[in-house]
Short mmCIF file of C-alpha atoms and ligand atoms in Angstrom, two decimals:
data_model
loop_
_atom_site.label_atom_id
_atom_site.label_comp_id
_atom_site.label_asym_id
_atom_site.label_seq_id
_atom_site.Cartn_x
_atom_site.Cartn_y
_atom_site.Cartn_z
CA MET M 1 -17.06 -7.61 28.95
CA SER M 2 -16.55 -8.08 25.24
CA ASP M 3 -14.66 -11.20 24.15
CA TYR M 4 -14.63 -9.91 20.59
CA GLN M 5 -11.87 -11.03 18.24
CA HIS M 6 -11.55 -10.39 14.48
CA HIS M 7 -12.29 -13.36 12.21
CA TRP M 8 -12.10 -14.11 8.53
CA LYS M 9 -15.21 -15.34 6.77
CA ASP M 10 -13.98 -18.96 6.89
CA GLY M 11 -13.89 -18.78 10.69
CA THR M 12 -10.14 -18.47 11.18
CA PRO M 13 -9.08 -15.75 13.61
CA VAL M 14 -7.30 -12.63 12.42
CA HIS M 15 -4.31 -12.36 14.73
CA LEU M 16 -4.54 -8.62 15.24
CA PRO M 17 -5.94 -6.86 18.30
CA LEU M 18 -8.85 -4.47 17.92
CA GLY M 19 -7.54 -1.17 19.24
CA LYS M 20 -10.15 1.37 18.17
CA ILE M 21 -13.01 1.83 15.75
CA VAL M 22 -12.76 5.09 13.84
CA CYS M 23 -16.03 6.32 12.35
CA ILE M 24 -17.31 9.10 10.14
CA GLY M 25 -20.66 10.85 10.47
CA ARG M 26 -22.61 11.99 7.39
CA ASN M 27 -20.55 10.37 4.63
CA TYR M 28 -23.61 9.94 2.41
CA ALA M 29 -25.52 13.09 1.45
CA GLU M 30 -28.96 11.43 1.52
CA HIS M 31 -28.41 10.17 5.07
CA ALA M 32 -27.34 13.64 6.26
CA ARG M 33 -30.58 14.97 4.78
CA GLU M 34 -32.83 12.35 6.38
CA LEU M 35 -31.67 13.50 9.85
CA ASN M 36 -31.81 17.20 8.84
CA ASN M 37 -28.06 17.58 9.23
CA PRO M 38 -25.88 19.75 7.01
CA VAL M 39 -23.22 17.98 4.94
CA PRO M 40 -19.96 18.78 6.76
CA ASP M 41 -17.17 20.59 4.92
CA GLU M 42 -14.56 18.28 6.43
CA PRO M 43 -14.99 14.69 7.65
CA LEU M 44 -16.84 14.45 10.98
CA LEU M 45 -14.84 11.82 12.88
CA PHE M 46 -15.56 9.97 16.10
CA ILE M 47 -14.19 6.84 17.81
CA LYS M 48 -15.89 3.87 19.40
CA PRO M 49 -13.91 2.00 22.06
CA SER M 50 -12.86 -1.61 21.48
CA THR M 51 -15.32 -2.63 24.22
CA ALA M 52 -18.18 -1.64 21.88
CA ALA M 53 -17.33 -4.50 19.49
CA VAL M 54 -19.35 -7.73 19.48
CA HIS M 55 -19.79 -10.47 16.91
CA ILE M 56 -22.73 -9.48 14.78
CA THR M 57 -24.29 -12.95 14.85
CA ARG M 58 -24.74 -12.71 18.60
CA PRO M 59 -28.29 -11.43 19.33
CA LEU M 60 -28.15 -7.62 19.48
CA ASP M 61 -28.49 -6.13 22.94
CA PHE M 62 -28.28 -2.52 24.04
CA PRO M 63 -29.39 -0.08 26.77
CA ARG M 64 -33.17 -0.15 27.11
CA ASN M 65 -33.93 2.97 29.11
CA GLN M 66 -32.28 5.76 27.10
CA GLY M 67 -34.66 6.12 24.18
CA ALA M 68 -34.45 4.82 20.61
CA VAL M 69 -31.48 2.75 19.43
CA HIS M 70 -30.94 3.11 15.68
CA PHE M 71 -29.18 0.71 13.34
CA GLU M 72 -26.73 2.18 10.80
CA THR M 73 -25.34 -0.35 8.33
CA GLU M 74 -21.78 0.47 7.32
CA LEU M 75 -18.94 -0.92 5.27
CA ALA M 76 -16.11 -1.78 7.70
CA VAL M 77 -12.42 -1.72 6.75
CA LEU M 78 -9.84 -3.78 8.65
CA ILE M 79 -6.48 -2.04 8.86
CA GLY M 80 -3.39 -4.22 8.50
CA ARG M 81 -0.47 -1.78 8.79
CA PRO M 82 0.31 1.30 10.89
CA LEU M 83 -0.80 4.52 9.17
CA THR M 84 0.41 7.98 10.17
CA ASN M 85 0.01 10.85 7.69
CA ALA M 86 -0.39 8.13 5.09
CA SER M 87 -0.36 8.59 1.33
CA THR M 88 -3.13 7.00 -0.73
CA SER M 89 -0.76 4.23 -1.83
CA GLU M 90 0.17 3.50 1.79
CA VAL M 91 -3.55 3.31 2.63
CA GLU M 92 -4.16 0.95 -0.32
CA ALA M 93 -1.43 -1.34 0.97
CA ALA M 94 -2.80 -1.24 4.52
CA ILE M 95 -6.37 -2.30 3.73
CA LEU M 96 -6.46 -5.92 4.86
CA GLY M 97 -10.16 -6.76 4.71
CA PHE M 98 -13.72 -5.59 4.29
CA GLY M 99 -16.72 -6.46 6.41
CA LEU M 100 -20.02 -5.02 7.60
CA ALA M 101 -20.81 -3.26 10.84
CA LEU M 102 -23.76 -1.82 12.65
CA ASP M 103 -23.00 1.59 14.12
CA LEU M 104 -25.64 1.32 16.84
CA THR M 105 -26.66 4.74 18.07
CA LEU M 106 -28.75 5.94 21.01
CA ARG M 107 -30.49 8.46 18.77
CA ASP M 108 -32.39 10.41 21.44
CA VAL M 109 -29.23 10.71 23.52
CA GLN M 110 -27.26 11.80 20.45
CA SER M 111 -29.85 14.50 19.62
CA LYS M 112 -29.52 15.97 23.11
CA LEU M 113 -25.72 15.87 22.92
CA LYS M 114 -25.77 17.54 19.49
CA ASP M 115 -28.07 20.29 20.80
CA LYS M 116 -25.60 20.98 23.61
CA GLY M 117 -22.56 20.77 21.33
CA GLN M 118 -21.21 17.83 23.36
CA PRO M 119 -19.27 14.74 22.19
CA TRP M 120 -21.24 11.71 21.00
CA GLU M 121 -19.55 8.92 23.02
CA ARG M 122 -22.56 8.37 25.30
CA ALA M 123 -24.67 7.68 22.21
CA LYS M 124 -22.13 5.69 20.21
CA GLY M 125 -19.75 3.95 22.62
CA PHE M 126 -21.83 1.70 24.87
CA ASP M 127 -20.98 -2.00 25.26
CA GLY M 128 -22.32 -3.77 22.16
CA ALA M 129 -22.58 -0.56 20.10
CA CYS M 130 -20.48 -2.00 17.28
CA PRO M 131 -21.57 -5.41 15.99
CA LEU M 132 -18.94 -6.53 13.44
CA SER M 133 -19.12 -9.24 10.77
CA PRO M 134 -16.25 -11.50 9.79
CA PHE M 135 -13.95 -9.97 7.17
CA VAL M 136 -13.21 -10.91 3.59
CA ALA M 137 -9.78 -10.35 2.09
CA ALA M 138 -9.50 -6.89 0.54
CA ASP M 139 -8.42 -8.22 -2.85
CA LYS M 140 -11.85 -9.85 -3.23
CA LEU M 141 -13.50 -6.45 -3.75
CA PRO M 142 -12.94 -3.25 -5.70
CA ARG M 143 -12.41 -0.04 -3.72
CA ASP M 144 -14.70 2.33 -5.52
CA ASN M 145 -17.88 0.38 -6.14
CA ILE M 146 -18.71 -1.83 -3.15
CA HIS M 147 -22.40 -2.59 -2.72
CA PHE M 148 -24.10 -3.66 0.53
CA THR M 149 -27.63 -4.04 1.86
CA LEU M 150 -29.63 -4.48 5.05
CA ASP M 151 -32.96 -6.30 5.14
CA ILE M 152 -35.12 -6.34 8.26
CA ASP M 153 -37.65 -9.15 8.48
CA GLY M 154 -37.27 -9.65 4.74
CA GLN M 155 -37.82 -5.99 3.74
CA ARG M 156 -35.02 -3.98 2.16
CA GLN M 157 -34.12 -1.22 4.62
CA GLN M 158 -30.74 0.15 3.51
CA THR M 159 -28.75 0.02 0.30
CA GLY M 160 -25.23 1.41 0.21
CA ASP M 161 -22.60 1.79 -2.43
CA SER M 162 -19.10 3.07 -1.77
CA ARG M 163 -19.24 5.23 -4.90
CA ASP M 164 -21.86 7.41 -3.14
CA MET M 165 -19.53 8.24 -0.24
CA LEU M 166 -18.72 11.94 0.07
CA ASN M 167 -15.24 10.91 1.27
CA PRO M 168 -14.12 7.82 -0.68
CA ILE M 169 -12.57 5.00 1.37
CA VAL M 170 -8.89 5.56 0.61
CA LEU M 171 -8.98 9.35 0.95
CA LEU M 172 -11.05 9.03 4.14
CA ILE M 173 -8.52 6.70 5.76
CA ALA M 174 -5.62 8.92 4.64
CA HIS M 175 -7.39 11.86 6.29
CA MET M 176 -8.01 9.90 9.50
CA SER M 177 -4.31 9.03 9.60
CA SER M 178 -3.47 12.74 9.42
CA GLN M 179 -5.37 13.22 12.70
CA PHE M 180 -4.23 10.14 14.64
CA THR M 181 -2.28 6.95 13.95
CA LEU M 182 -4.22 3.90 12.83
CA GLN M 183 -2.80 0.61 14.06
CA PRO M 184 -3.01 -2.93 12.68
CA GLY M 185 -6.32 -4.37 13.90
CA ASP M 186 -8.10 -1.02 14.02
CA VAL M 187 -11.38 -0.84 12.13
CA VAL M 188 -12.69 2.07 10.07
CA LEU M 189 -16.44 2.52 9.63
CA THR M 190 -17.25 4.45 6.48
CA GLY M 191 -20.66 5.92 7.28
CA THR M 192 -24.24 4.86 6.73
CA PRO M 193 -26.47 5.35 3.72
CA LYS M 194 -30.05 6.53 4.21
CA GLY M 195 -32.73 4.32 5.73
CA VAL M 196 -31.65 4.25 9.39
CA GLY M 197 -34.30 3.46 11.98
CA PRO M 198 -35.01 2.03 15.42
CA LEU M 199 -34.27 -1.54 16.47
CA VAL M 200 -37.25 -3.46 17.81
CA SER M 201 -37.13 -6.67 19.86
CA GLY M 202 -37.56 -9.77 17.75
CA GLN M 203 -36.43 -8.27 14.44
CA THR M 204 -34.17 -10.30 12.15
CA LEU M 205 -31.47 -8.32 10.36
CA SER M 206 -29.83 -9.73 7.22
CA LEU M 207 -26.74 -7.98 5.90
CA GLU M 208 -25.08 -8.66 2.56
CA LEU M 209 -21.80 -7.42 1.11
CA GLU M 210 -21.71 -7.90 -2.67
CA ASP M 211 -21.97 -11.66 -3.16
CA VAL M 212 -19.07 -12.42 -0.82
CA LEU M 213 -20.56 -12.07 2.66
CA PHE M 214 -23.98 -12.71 4.20
CA VAL M 215 -24.72 -12.47 7.92
CA GLU M 216 -27.92 -12.64 9.90
CA THR M 217 -28.71 -11.60 13.45
CA THR M 218 -31.67 -10.92 15.69
CA VAL M 219 -32.64 -8.25 18.21
CA VAL M 220 -32.95 -9.48 21.82
ZN1 LIG G 1 -22.61 5.77 11.52
#
């Protein structure tokens, strides 16, 4: 059972419940290419359940007998107001915070599901599949040029910048809200840049968001 609760960077709790985690596949062209996937002509959305969320600093654990588990480092957006068919200005006003997430993925399971044209939940929704960092207030960062990195055991593994997103943050969230309502406390994951790979026991992962957030975790 997840006892996850949103926090700000200074450790104070965010008094909003996590309802759902709405994600996009293939929001960076170079990541779509590295997995030999076409770039979709409309956003490829999926949802992780709230039970997938864990604090990122807790050692990462995941199913061990279903093939490779890949890390995907993603910019996470904390939603602060209800959004239904939202305009871009309504989305702007609803962005409460930014953080970092790992969209952990059972890659071999996902490949089989993709081959069969089946939904991805088995690969993306397991307990612990969404480690989340604390959040920083949205006004600390620009919208269109947010830089983040992942190092594993001291080696740079992923570098992301929101300006490389095929669907920029605000338009992406507006689109999501045209498909289903986003609630205060929901989290949006904005896709991974290239450089994904398998987690291996004992690795140390260091994630950095601009110069405002740094978190470190290990693999069980
Ligand atoms: Zn992802």
